[in-house]
PDB file of C-alpha atoms in Angstrom:
ATOM      1  CA  UNK Q1170     -11.770  30.144  -4.516  1.00 43.00           C
ATOM      2  CA  UNK Q1171     -13.131  29.945  -0.958  1.00 45.00           C
ATOM      3  CA  UNK Q1172     -16.371  31.203  -2.091  1.00 48.00           C
ATOM      4  CA  UNK Q1173     -16.660  28.526  -4.732  1.00 45.00           C
ATOM      5  CA  UNK Q1174     -15.819  25.871  -2.175  1.00 46.00           C
ATOM      6  CA  UNK Q1175     -18.459  27.273   0.123  1.00 45.00           C
ATOM      7  CA  UNK Q1176     -20.962  27.062  -2.544  1.00 44.00           C
ATOM      8  CA  UNK Q1177     -20.087  23.411  -3.463  1.00 39.00           C
ATOM      9  CA  UNK Q1178     -20.383  22.515   0.237  1.00 45.00           C
ATOM     10  CA  UNK Q1179     -23.651  24.188   0.556  1.00 43.00           C
ATOM     11  CA  UNK Q1180     -24.964  22.270  -2.526  1.00 41.00           C
ATOM     12  CA  UNK Q1181     -23.522  18.924  -1.199  1.00 43.00           C
ATOM     13  CA  UNK Q1182     -25.208  19.498   2.092  1.00 41.00           C
ATOM     14  CA  UNK Q1183     -28.578  20.418   0.388  1.00 41.00           C
ATOM     15  CA  UNK Q1184     -28.505  17.340  -1.644  1.00 41.00           C
ATOM     16  CA  UNK Q1185     -27.741  15.113   1.343  1.00 40.00           C
ATOM     17  CA  UNK Q1186     -30.686  16.497   3.179  1.00 42.00           C
ATOM     18  CA  UNK Q1187     -32.986  15.919   0.110  1.00 44.00           C
ATOM     19  CA  UNK Q1188     -31.535  12.510  -0.719  1.00 49.00           C
ATOM     20  CA  UNK Q1189     -32.842  10.197   2.009  1.00 85.00           C
ATOM     21  CA  UNK Q1190     -32.327   7.133  -0.048  1.00 91.00           C
ATOM     22  CA  UNK Q1191     -30.241   5.552  -2.794  1.00 94.00           C
ATOM     23  CA  UNK Q1192     -30.763   3.778  -6.152  1.00 95.00           C
ATOM     24  CA  UNK Q1193     -28.155   1.096  -6.788  1.00 95.00           C
ATOM     25  CA  UNK Q1194     -27.425  -0.942  -9.748  1.00 95.00           C
ATOM     26  CA  UNK Q1195     -26.130  -4.359  -8.659  1.00 95.00           C
ATOM     27  CA  UNK Q1196     -26.023  -5.724 -12.116  1.00 95.00           C
ATOM     28  CA  UNK Q1197     -26.962  -4.727 -15.607  1.00 94.00           C
ATOM     29  CA  UNK Q1198     -26.142  -6.154 -18.957  1.00 94.00           C
ATOM     30  CA  UNK Q1199     -23.056  -4.983 -20.781  1.00 92.00           C
ATOM     31  CA  UNK Q1200     -25.165  -3.126 -23.320  1.00 89.00           C
ATOM     32  CA  UNK Q1201     -26.853  -0.932 -20.584  1.00 93.00           C
ATOM     33  CA  UNK Q1202     -24.478   1.622 -19.209  1.00 92.00           C
ATOM     34  CA  UNK Q1203     -25.120   3.457 -16.097  1.00 93.00           C
ATOM     35  CA  UNK Q1204     -22.768   6.367 -15.399  1.00 90.00           C
ATOM     36  CA  UNK Q1205     -22.117   9.313 -13.262  1.00 88.00           C
ATOM     37  CA  UNK Q1206     -23.467  10.069  -9.785  1.00 88.00           C
ATOM     38  CA  UNK Q1207     -26.129  12.525 -10.487  1.00 89.00           C
ATOM     39  CA  UNK Q1208     -29.104  12.709  -7.920  1.00 90.00           C
ATOM     40  CA  UNK Q1209     -32.468  11.479  -9.168  1.00 90.00           C
ATOM     41  CA  UNK Q1210     -36.128  11.649  -8.026  1.00 90.00           C
ATOM     42  CA  UNK Q1211     -38.398   8.691  -7.288  1.00 91.00           C
ATOM     43  CA  UNK Q1212     -40.729   9.890 -10.052  1.00 89.00           C
ATOM     44  CA  UNK Q1213     -37.920   9.229 -12.529  1.00 91.00           C
ATOM     45  CA  UNK Q1214     -37.424   5.699 -11.477  1.00 92.00           C
ATOM     46  CA  UNK Q1215     -40.258   4.009 -13.598  1.00 92.00           C
ATOM     47  CA  UNK Q1216     -38.894   5.625 -16.887  1.00 92.00           C
ATOM     48  CA  UNK Q1217     -35.182   4.669 -16.062  1.00 92.00           C
ATOM     49  CA  UNK Q1218     -35.818   1.082 -15.212  1.00 94.00           C
ATOM     50  CA  UNK Q1219     -38.339   0.785 -18.164  1.00 93.00           C
ATOM     51  CA  UNK Q1220     -35.893   2.226 -20.552  1.00 92.00           C
ATOM     52  CA  UNK Q1221     -33.120  -0.047 -19.404  1.00 93.00           C
ATOM     53  CA  UNK Q1222     -35.421  -2.887 -20.207  1.00 93.00           C
ATOM     54  CA  UNK Q1223     -35.896  -1.811 -23.693  1.00 90.00           C
ATOM     55  CA  UNK Q1224     -39.396  -0.238 -23.415  1.00 88.00           C
ATOM     56  CA  UNK Q1225     -40.327   3.186 -25.131  1.00 82.00           C
ATOM     57  CA  UNK Q1226     -40.854   5.701 -22.505  1.00 79.00           C
ATOM     58  CA  UNK Q1227     -42.397   9.352 -22.651  1.00 72.00           C
ATOM     59  CA  UNK Q1228     -39.771  11.818 -23.561  1.00 65.00           C
ATOM     60  CA  UNK Q1229     -38.682  14.723 -21.319  1.00 57.00           C
ATOM     61  CA  UNK Q1230     -36.270  12.889 -18.908  1.00 60.00           C
ATOM     62  CA  UNK Q1231     -33.967  15.144 -17.147  1.00 67.00           C
ATOM     63  CA  UNK Q1232     -31.695  12.451 -15.829  1.00 78.00           C
ATOM     64  CA  UNK Q1233     -28.499  11.646 -17.917  1.00 84.00           C
ATOM     65  CA  UNK Q1234     -27.162   8.656 -16.147  1.00 87.00           C
ATOM     66  CA  UNK Q1235     -28.319   5.831 -18.630  1.00 90.00           C
ATOM     67  CA  UNK Q1236     -26.945   5.028 -22.040  1.00 90.00           C
ATOM     68  CA  UNK Q1237     -28.124   2.240 -24.158  1.00 90.00           C
ATOM     69  CA  UNK Q1238     -25.087   0.865 -25.986  1.00 91.00           C
ATOM     70  CA  UNK Q1239     -26.308  -2.221 -27.398  1.00 90.00           C
ATOM     71  CA  UNK Q1240     -30.086  -2.510 -28.186  1.00 88.00           C
ATOM     72  CA  UNK Q1241     -29.790  -6.225 -28.732  1.00 89.00           C
ATOM     73  CA  UNK Q1242     -28.549  -7.073 -25.134  1.00 91.00           C
ATOM     74  CA  UNK Q1243     -31.447  -5.940 -23.044  1.00 93.00           C
ATOM     75  CA  UNK Q1244     -32.036  -7.872 -19.741  1.00 95.00           C
ATOM     76  CA  UNK Q1245     -34.197 -11.025 -19.823  1.00 94.00           C
ATOM     77  CA  UNK Q1246     -35.127 -10.760 -16.081  1.00 95.00           C
ATOM     78  CA  UNK Q1247     -35.467  -7.393 -14.065  1.00 96.00           C
ATOM     79  CA  UNK Q1248     -35.678  -7.388 -10.316  1.00 96.00           C
ATOM     80  CA  UNK Q1249     -36.023  -4.221  -8.093  1.00 96.00           C
ATOM     81  CA  UNK Q1250     -35.839  -4.665  -4.491  1.00 96.00           C
ATOM     82  CA  UNK Q1251     -37.107  -1.726  -2.226  1.00 95.00           C
ATOM     83  CA  UNK Q1252     -35.497  -1.729   1.221  1.00 95.00           C
ATOM     84  CA  UNK Q1253     -36.962   0.489   3.859  1.00 93.00           C
ATOM     85  CA  UNK Q1254     -35.102   1.738   6.894  1.00 90.00           C
ATOM     86  CA  UNK Q1255     -31.566   2.400   5.636  1.00 92.00           C
ATOM     87  CA  UNK Q1256     -30.210   5.018   3.297  1.00 90.00           C
ATOM     88  CA  UNK Q1257     -27.608   2.908   1.607  1.00 90.00           C
ATOM     89  CA  UNK Q1258     -26.740  -0.797   1.329  1.00 91.00           C
ATOM     90  CA  UNK Q1259     -23.180   0.040   0.170  1.00 88.00           C
ATOM     91  CA  UNK Q1260     -23.202  -3.079  -2.004  1.00 86.00           C
ATOM     92  CA  UNK Q1261     -21.788  -1.931  -5.492  1.00 83.00           C
ATOM     93  CA  UNK Q1262     -21.445   0.734  -7.871  1.00 85.00           C
ATOM     94  CA  UNK Q1263     -23.030   2.646  -9.511  1.00 91.00           C
ATOM     95  CA  UNK Q1264     -25.055   4.297  -6.803  1.00 92.00           C
ATOM     96  CA  UNK Q1265     -27.212   7.403  -7.116  1.00 94.00           C
ATOM     97  CA  UNK Q1266     -28.612   9.490  -4.407  1.00 92.00           C
ATOM     98  CA  UNK Q1267     -32.389   9.320  -4.324  1.00 92.00           C
ATOM     99  CA  UNK Q1268     -34.820  11.986  -3.308  1.00 90.00           C
ATOM    100  CA  UNK Q1269     -37.917  10.167  -1.849  1.00 88.00           C
ATOM    101  CA  UNK Q1270     -40.558  12.626  -3.152  1.00 85.00           C
ATOM    102  CA  UNK Q1271     -43.447  10.116  -3.533  1.00 84.00           C
ATOM    103  CA  UNK Q1272     -44.717   6.857  -2.018  1.00 87.00           C
ATOM    104  CA  UNK Q1273     -42.678   3.834  -3.338  1.00 89.00           C
ATOM    105  CA  UNK Q1274     -45.874   1.743  -3.758  1.00 88.00           C
ATOM    106  CA  UNK Q1275     -47.058   4.446  -6.184  1.00 90.00           C
ATOM    107  CA  UNK Q1276     -43.733   4.398  -7.999  1.00 92.00           C
ATOM    108  CA  UNK Q1277     -44.447   0.658  -8.511  1.00 92.00           C
ATOM    109  CA  UNK Q1278     -47.806   1.428  -9.957  1.00 90.00           C
ATOM    110  CA  UNK Q1279     -46.392   3.867 -12.327  1.00 90.00           C
ATOM    111  CA  UNK Q1280     -43.664   1.353 -13.380  1.00 91.00           C
ATOM    112  CA  UNK Q1281     -46.491  -1.221 -14.184  1.00 90.00           C
ATOM    113  CA  UNK Q1282     -48.523   1.327 -16.122  1.00 89.00           C
ATOM    114  CA  UNK Q1283     -45.463   2.014 -18.290  1.00 89.00           C
ATOM    115  CA  UNK Q1284     -44.727  -1.578 -18.945  1.00 89.00           C
ATOM    116  CA  UNK Q1285     -48.410  -2.598 -19.435  1.00 86.00           C
ATOM    117  CA  UNK Q1286     -47.728  -5.955 -18.123  1.00 85.00           C
ATOM    118  CA  UNK Q1287     -47.743  -7.865 -14.759  1.00 88.00           C
ATOM    119  CA  UNK Q1288     -45.194  -6.989 -12.311  1.00 92.00           C
ATOM    120  CA  UNK Q1289     -44.747  -9.678  -9.624  1.00 93.00           C
ATOM    121  CA  UNK Q1290     -44.315  -8.583  -6.017  1.00 92.00           C
ATOM    122  CA  UNK Q1291     -43.469 -10.094  -2.631  1.00 92.00           C
ATOM    123  CA  UNK Q1292     -46.812 -11.708  -2.302  1.00 90.00           C
ATOM    124  CA  UNK Q1293     -46.293 -13.517  -5.543  1.00 90.00           C
ATOM    125  CA  UNK Q1294     -42.816 -14.851  -4.465  1.00 91.00           C
ATOM    126  CA  UNK Q1295     -43.244 -15.591  -0.673  1.00 89.00           C
ATOM    127  CA  UNK Q1296     -44.174 -19.139   0.090  1.00 83.00           C
ATOM    128  CA  UNK Q1297     -44.591 -18.652   3.830  1.00 74.00           C
ATOM    129  CA  UNK Q1298     -41.639 -20.518   5.107  1.00 69.00           C
ATOM    130  CA  UNK Q1299     -37.829 -19.840   5.476  1.00 63.00           C
ATOM    131  CA  UNK Q1300     -36.301 -22.687   3.700  1.00 49.00           C
ATOM    132  CA  UNK Q1301     -32.834 -22.126   5.292  1.00 57.00           C
ATOM    133  CA  UNK Q1302     -32.054 -21.763   8.855  1.00 69.00           C
ATOM    134  CA  UNK Q1303     -30.313 -18.594   9.776  1.00 78.00           C
ATOM    135  CA  UNK Q1304     -27.700 -18.444  12.622  1.00 81.00           C
ATOM    136  CA  UNK Q1305     -28.563 -15.204  14.464  1.00 87.00           C
ATOM    137  CA  UNK Q1306     -26.336 -13.768  17.168  1.00 88.00           C
ATOM    138  CA  UNK Q1307     -28.057 -10.563  18.308  1.00 88.00           C
ATOM    139  CA  UNK Q1308     -31.613 -10.962  16.879  1.00 90.00           C
ATOM    140  CA  UNK Q1309     -34.231 -12.897  18.780  1.00 87.00           C
ATOM    141  CA  UNK Q1310     -36.301 -14.899  16.326  1.00 82.00           C
ATOM    142  CA  UNK Q1311     -39.319 -14.533  18.809  1.00 84.00           C
ATOM    143  CA  UNK Q1312     -39.427 -10.971  18.603  1.00 89.00           C
ATOM    144  CA  UNK Q1313     -42.297  -9.485  16.510  1.00 89.00           C
ATOM    145  CA  UNK Q1314     -39.978  -7.066  14.607  1.00 90.00           C
ATOM    146  CA  UNK Q1315     -37.466  -9.816  14.052  1.00 91.00           C
ATOM    147  CA  UNK Q1316     -40.084 -12.166  12.519  1.00 89.00           C
ATOM    148  CA  UNK Q1317     -41.235  -9.454  10.231  1.00 90.00           C
ATOM    149  CA  UNK Q1318     -37.526  -9.070   9.110  1.00 93.00           C
ATOM    150  CA  UNK Q1319     -37.244 -12.953   8.618  1.00 91.00           C
ATOM    151  CA  UNK Q1320     -40.219 -12.748   6.312  1.00 92.00           C
ATOM    152  CA  UNK Q1321     -38.297 -10.412   4.174  1.00 93.00           C
ATOM    153  CA  UNK Q1322     -35.337 -12.607   4.135  1.00 93.00           C
ATOM    154  CA  UNK Q1323     -37.820 -15.637   3.174  1.00 92.00           C
ATOM    155  CA  UNK Q1324     -38.955 -13.473   0.283  1.00 94.00           C
ATOM    156  CA  UNK Q1325     -35.477 -13.212  -1.011  1.00 94.00           C
ATOM    157  CA  UNK Q1326     -34.709 -16.883  -0.549  1.00 93.00           C
ATOM    158  CA  UNK Q1327     -37.874 -17.925  -2.195  1.00 93.00           C
ATOM    159  CA  UNK Q1328     -37.175 -15.661  -5.089  1.00 95.00           C
ATOM    160  CA  UNK Q1329     -33.586 -17.163  -5.422  1.00 94.00           C
ATOM    161  CA  UNK Q1330     -35.153 -20.595  -5.624  1.00 93.00           C
ATOM    162  CA  UNK Q1331     -37.605 -19.514  -8.223  1.00 94.00           C
ATOM    163  CA  UNK Q1332     -34.733 -18.022 -10.307  1.00 95.00           C
ATOM    164  CA  UNK Q1333     -32.728 -21.230 -10.135  1.00 94.00           C
ATOM    165  CA  UNK Q1334     -35.778 -23.066 -11.231  1.00 92.00           C
ATOM    166  CA  UNK Q1335     -36.342 -20.616 -14.255  1.00 91.00           C
ATOM    167  CA  UNK Q1336     -39.808 -19.748 -13.102  1.00 90.00           C
ATOM    168  CA  UNK Q1337     -41.561 -17.164 -15.511  1.00 88.00           C
ATOM    169  CA  UNK Q1338     -40.948 -14.205 -13.242  1.00 88.00           C
ATOM    170  CA  UNK Q1339     -39.484 -11.740 -15.713  1.00 92.00           C
ATOM    171  CA  UNK Q1340     -40.209  -8.534 -13.986  1.00 95.00           C
ATOM    172  CA  UNK Q1341     -40.281  -8.395 -10.155  1.00 96.00           C
ATOM    173  CA  UNK Q1342     -40.619  -5.525  -7.741  1.00 96.00           C
ATOM    174  CA  UNK Q1343     -40.586  -6.411  -4.074  1.00 95.00           C
ATOM    175  CA  UNK Q1344     -40.738  -4.047  -1.036  1.00 94.00           C
ATOM    176  CA  UNK Q1345     -39.095  -5.101   2.186  1.00 94.00           C
ATOM    177  CA  UNK Q1346     -40.136  -3.323   5.362  1.00 93.00           C
ATOM    178  CA  UNK Q1347     -38.653  -5.628   8.007  1.00 93.00           C
ATOM    179  CA  UNK Q1348     -35.455  -3.826   8.365  1.00 93.00           C
ATOM    180  CA  UNK Q1349     -37.265  -0.629   9.135  1.00 92.00           C
ATOM    181  CA  UNK Q1350     -39.120  -2.432  11.950  1.00 91.00           C
ATOM    182  CA  UNK Q1351     -35.723  -3.479  13.452  1.00 92.00           C
ATOM    183  CA  UNK Q1352     -34.412   0.102  13.357  1.00 92.00           C
ATOM    184  CA  UNK Q1353     -37.669   1.429  14.743  1.00 90.00           C
ATOM    185  CA  UNK Q1354     -37.399  -0.866  17.750  1.00 90.00           C
ATOM    186  CA  UNK Q1355     -33.737  -1.219  18.304  1.00 91.00           C
ATOM    187  CA  UNK Q1356     -32.192   1.847  16.870  1.00 90.00           C
ATOM    188  CA  UNK Q1357     -30.325   2.579  13.655  1.00 88.00           C
ATOM    189  CA  UNK Q1358     -26.743   1.889  15.218  1.00 89.00           C
ATOM    190  CA  UNK Q1359     -27.709  -0.886  17.391  1.00 92.00           C
ATOM    191  CA  UNK Q1360     -26.094  -4.324  17.139  1.00 92.00           C
ATOM    192  CA  UNK Q1361     -29.539  -5.823  16.074  1.00 92.00           C
ATOM    193  CA  UNK Q1362     -29.780  -3.420  13.196  1.00 92.00           C
ATOM    194  CA  UNK Q1363     -26.246  -4.098  12.089  1.00 92.00           C
ATOM    195  CA  UNK Q1364     -26.742  -7.834  12.050  1.00 94.00           C
ATOM    196  CA  UNK Q1365     -29.978  -7.505  10.221  1.00 93.00           C
ATOM    197  CA  UNK Q1366     -28.409  -5.266   7.565  1.00 93.00           C
ATOM    198  CA  UNK Q1367     -25.559  -7.929   7.163  1.00 93.00           C
ATOM    199  CA  UNK Q1368     -28.176 -10.786   6.761  1.00 93.00           C
ATOM    200  CA  UNK Q1369     -30.140  -8.792   4.104  1.00 94.00           C
ATOM    201  CA  UNK Q1370     -27.009  -7.989   2.124  1.00 94.00           C
ATOM    202  CA  UNK Q1371     -26.044 -11.552   2.243  1.00 93.00           C
ATOM    203  CA  UNK Q1372     -29.382 -12.620   0.886  1.00 94.00           C
ATOM    204  CA  UNK Q1373     -29.184 -10.142  -1.927  1.00 95.00           C
ATOM    205  CA  UNK Q1374     -25.655 -11.348  -2.853  1.00 95.00           C
ATOM    206  CA  UNK Q1375     -27.003 -14.898  -3.151  1.00 94.00           C
ATOM    207  CA  UNK Q1376     -29.835 -13.787  -5.324  1.00 95.00           C
ATOM    208  CA  UNK Q1377     -27.355 -12.015  -7.514  1.00 95.00           C
ATOM    209  CA  UNK Q1378     -25.273 -15.263  -7.825  1.00 96.00           C
ATOM    210  CA  UNK Q1379     -28.495 -17.225  -8.664  1.00 96.00           C
ATOM    211  CA  UNK Q1380     -29.391 -14.721 -11.314  1.00 96.00           C
ATOM    212  CA  UNK Q1381     -25.963 -14.933 -12.844  1.00 96.00           C
ATOM    213  CA  UNK Q1382     -25.842 -18.794 -12.702  1.00 95.00           C
ATOM    214  CA  UNK Q1383     -29.125 -18.860 -14.481  1.00 95.00           C
ATOM    215  CA  UNK Q1384     -29.171 -15.977 -16.997  1.00 95.00           C
ATOM    216  CA  UNK Q1385     -25.506 -15.221 -17.315  1.00 94.00           C
ATOM    217  CA  UNK Q1386     -25.112 -11.469 -18.079  1.00 94.00           C
ATOM    218  CA  UNK Q1387     -28.637 -10.822 -19.248  1.00 94.00           C
ATOM    219  CA  UNK Q1388     -30.332  -9.770 -16.034  1.00 96.00           C
ATOM    220  CA  UNK Q1389     -30.719  -6.554 -14.127  1.00 96.00           C
ATOM    221  CA  UNK Q1390     -30.841  -6.193 -10.426  1.00 96.00           C
ATOM    222  CA  UNK Q1391     -31.399  -3.006  -8.589  1.00 96.00           C
ATOM    223  CA  UNK Q1392     -31.998  -1.856  -5.056  1.00 96.00           C
ATOM    224  CA  UNK Q1393     -33.939   1.192  -3.894  1.00 95.00           C
ATOM    225  CA  UNK Q1394     -33.458   2.250  -0.261  1.00 94.00           C
ATOM    226  CA  UNK Q1395     -35.449   4.646   1.731  1.00 92.00           C
ATOM    227  CA  UNK Q1396     -34.242   5.863   5.360  1.00 86.00           C
ATOM    228  CA  UNK Q1397     -37.285   7.176   7.074  1.00 75.00           C
ATOM    229  CA  UNK Q1398     -36.474  10.183   9.529  1.00 61.00           C
ATOM    230  CA  UNK Q1399     -37.621   9.361  13.099  1.00 51.00           C
ATOM    231  CA  UNK Q1400     -36.592  10.096  16.558  1.00 43.00           C
ATOM    232  CA  UNK Q1401     -34.856   7.023  18.353  1.00 44.00           C
ATOM    233  CA  UNK Q1402     -37.486   5.136  20.504  1.00 43.00           C
ATOM    234  CA  UNK Q1403     -36.481   3.618  23.793  1.00 43.00           C
ATOM    235  CA  UNK Q1404     -37.617   0.042  24.018  1.00 46.00           C
ATOM    236  CA  UNK Q1405     -39.378  -1.178  27.024  1.00 44.00           C
ATOM    237  CA  UNK Q1406     -38.518  -4.757  27.926  1.00 43.00           C
ATOM    238  CA  UNK Q1407     -41.854  -5.347  29.470  1.00 47.00           C
ATOM    239  CA  UNK Q1408     -43.947  -4.104  26.618  1.00 52.00           C
ATOM    240  CA  UNK Q1409     -41.711  -6.094  24.229  1.00 48.00           C
ATOM    241  CA  UNK Q1410     -42.297  -9.287  26.082  1.00 49.00           C
ATOM    242  CA  UNK Q1411     -46.173  -8.650  26.144  1.00 55.00           C
ATOM    243  CA  UNK Q1412     -46.038  -7.982  22.485  1.00 53.00           C
ATOM    244  CA  UNK Q1413     -44.140 -11.126  21.811  1.00 52.00           C
ATOM    245  CA  UNK Q1414     -46.563 -13.281  23.870  1.00 55.00           C
ATOM    246  CA  UNK Q1415     -49.510 -11.647  22.096  1.00 53.00           C
ATOM    247  CA  UNK Q1416     -47.858 -12.395  18.745  1.00 50.00           C
ATOM    248  CA  UNK Q1417     -47.529 -16.155  19.455  1.00 50.00           C
ATOM    249  CA  UNK Q1418     -51.233 -16.249  20.465  1.00 54.00           C
ATOM    250  CA  UNK Q1419     -52.394 -14.919  17.147  1.00 55.00           C
ATOM    251  CA  UNK Q1420     -52.834 -17.054  14.218  1.00 58.00           C
ATOM    252  CA  UNK Q1421     -51.562 -14.563  11.523  1.00 56.00           C
ATOM    253  CA  UNK Q1422     -51.880 -15.108   7.864  1.00 58.00           C
ATOM    254  CA  UNK Q1423     -49.372 -14.243   5.041  1.00 60.00           C
ATOM    255  CA  UNK Q1424     -49.060 -10.910   3.761  1.00 60.00           C
ATOM    256  CA  UNK Q1425     -51.462  -9.346   1.223  1.00 62.00           C
ATOM    257  CA  UNK Q1426     -51.186  -6.488  -1.008  1.00 65.00           C
ATOM    258  CA  UNK Q1427     -53.015  -3.144  -0.555  1.00 64.00           C
ATOM    259  CA  UNK Q1428     -55.459  -4.146  -3.461  1.00 74.00           C
ATOM    260  CA  UNK Q1429     -56.527  -7.332  -1.896  1.00 75.00           C
ATOM    261  CA  UNK Q1430     -59.666  -5.918  -0.223  1.00 81.00           C
ATOM    262  CA  UNK Q1431     -60.920  -4.349  -3.351  1.00 84.00           C
ATOM    263  CA  UNK Q1432     -60.159  -7.403  -5.477  1.00 88.00           C
ATOM    264  CA  UNK Q1433     -61.868  -9.618  -2.883  1.00 87.00           C
ATOM    265  CA  UNK Q1434     -65.047  -7.427  -2.746  1.00 90.00           C
ATOM    266  CA  UNK Q1435     -65.272  -7.314  -6.599  1.00 93.00           C
ATOM    267  CA  UNK Q1436     -64.972 -11.089  -6.956  1.00 93.00           C
ATOM    268  CA  UNK Q1437     -67.428 -11.795  -3.913  1.00 93.00           C
ATOM    269  CA  UNK Q1438     -70.236  -9.482  -5.092  1.00 94.00           C
ATOM    270  CA  UNK Q1439     -69.848 -10.585  -8.732  1.00 94.00           C
ATOM    271  CA  UNK Q1440     -70.124 -14.195  -7.622  1.00 94.00           C
ATOM    272  CA  UNK Q1441     -73.267 -13.405  -5.558  1.00 94.00           C
ATOM    273  CA  UNK Q1442     -74.892 -11.575  -8.380  1.00 94.00           C
ATOM    274  CA  UNK Q1443     -74.167 -14.531 -10.743  1.00 95.00           C
ATOM    275  CA  UNK Q1444     -75.620 -17.079  -8.345  1.00 95.00           C
ATOM    276  CA  UNK Q1445     -78.682 -15.044  -7.642  1.00 94.00           C
ATOM    277  CA  UNK Q1446     -79.270 -14.512 -11.370  1.00 93.00           C
ATOM    278  CA  UNK Q1447     -78.854 -18.344 -11.970  1.00 94.00           C
ATOM    279  CA  UNK Q1448     -81.218 -19.191  -9.116  1.00 94.00           C
ATOM    280  CA  UNK Q1449     -83.867 -16.664 -10.401  1.00 92.00           C
ATOM    281  CA  UNK Q1450     -83.638 -18.020 -13.953  1.00 90.00           C
ATOM    282  CA  UNK Q1451     -84.163 -21.519 -12.806  1.00 88.00           C
ATOM    283  CA  UNK Q1452     -87.007 -20.665 -10.634  1.00 88.00           C
ATOM    284  CA  UNK Q1453     -88.660 -18.703 -13.488  1.00 84.00           C
ATOM    285  CA  UNK Q1454     -88.284 -21.524 -15.964  1.00 78.00           C
ATOM    286  CA  UNK Q1455     -89.583 -24.266 -13.420  1.00 80.00           C
ATOM    287  CA  UNK Q1456     -92.681 -22.262 -12.737  1.00 79.00           C
ATOM    288  CA  UNK Q1457     -93.462 -21.237 -16.230  1.00 70.00           C
ATOM    289  CA  UNK Q1458     -96.986 -22.225 -17.387  1.00 67.00           C
ATOM    290  CA  UNK Q1459     -96.690 -23.655 -21.143  1.00 62.00           C
ATOM    291  CA  UNK Q1460    -100.002 -22.084 -22.179  1.00 61.00           C
ATOM    292  CA  UNK Q1461    -101.458 -22.244 -25.818  1.00 57.00           C
ATOM    293  CA  UNK Q1462     -99.825 -18.812 -26.607  1.00 55.00           C
ATOM    294  CA  UNK Q1463     -96.344 -19.909 -25.486  1.00 60.00           C
ATOM    295  CA  UNK Q1464     -93.632 -21.132 -27.773  1.00 62.00           C
ATOM    296  CA  UNK Q1465     -93.248 -24.340 -25.548  1.00 59.00           C
ATOM    297  CA  UNK Q1466     -96.938 -25.256 -26.346  1.00 57.00           C
ATOM    298  CA  UNK Q1467     -96.508 -24.659 -30.121  1.00 58.00           C
ATOM    299  CA  UNK Q1468     -93.427 -26.728 -30.360  1.00 58.00           C
ATOM    300  CA  UNK Q1469     -94.957 -29.714 -28.451  1.00 54.00           C
ATOM    301  CA  UNK Q1470     -98.065 -29.649 -30.464  1.00 53.00           C
ATOM    302  CA  UNK Q1471     -96.115 -29.796 -33.759  1.00 52.00           C
ATOM    303  CA  UNK Q1472     -94.234 -32.733 -32.695  1.00 51.00           C
ATOM    304  CA  UNK Q1473     -97.381 -34.499 -31.541  1.00 49.00           C
ATOM    305  CA  UNK Q1474     -98.808 -33.859 -35.032  1.00 50.00           C
ATOM    306  CA  UNK Q1475     -95.830 -35.310 -36.739  1.00 49.00           C
ATOM    307  CA  UNK Q1476     -95.717 -38.346 -34.732  1.00 50.00           C
ATOM    308  CA  UNK Q1477     -99.494 -38.948 -35.624  1.00 48.00           C
TER     309      UNK Q1477
END
């Protein structure tokens, strides 16, 4: 009996070391049943979420925590929120330990490939302004890390407004890194990190209420957390002030996705090529000599003969 308990303890400890994240189901339709507490891998997330949406996925799944009870009650809207910097949000059940074995941006790309359709992200949602004024006690809204976190809160607020307006955002995957910046600067157990986590959980709760108000039961809202392992850094007050002063001197633009540079170059050089081709064609036609052997000469001479 003691040996069995020791083995179970070792297995739990091994799982806790591997599982540095969590996959939480804040809401799913009644016909989509998540059960158990089995650990899963990030590579399994695209198949799990796609299956819950009603899409056919490749066979060979090793995770048994999802059961489709009613194939006529799939979600109309699916939103997945990735939160960096914390292992668990402790919002609702069910929650599953998650082994972060791959980059979460790559997980989103795999999810998009399985769906074969557009998946909107934080850049499609964020308008650039925080519509509601937040009352902050421990967080300084002039700090660089806090400003990045407030952008994440603005993303959730903008998404809530789009949900209430029934914008055509049927599948959304947003990644929020602001809380990770707070943890990196102030520490995981600091008052600033605790307040930031509270604000973020409140914004997620408001988003869930907006989804329920608009779509009733037919929506799925999930969260994926990732606690990055790091040594606690001591913050230098003088360096922080210098960073804040430097930040306000910069005219920063809104966030862009990692594919922005490649898309920009494709559009730029395609436009340059088309413009050059158009100019070359126009110059060639303008300098063309309509000699007796050209089609222009033959067509004009025929018209002259007919008029005579």
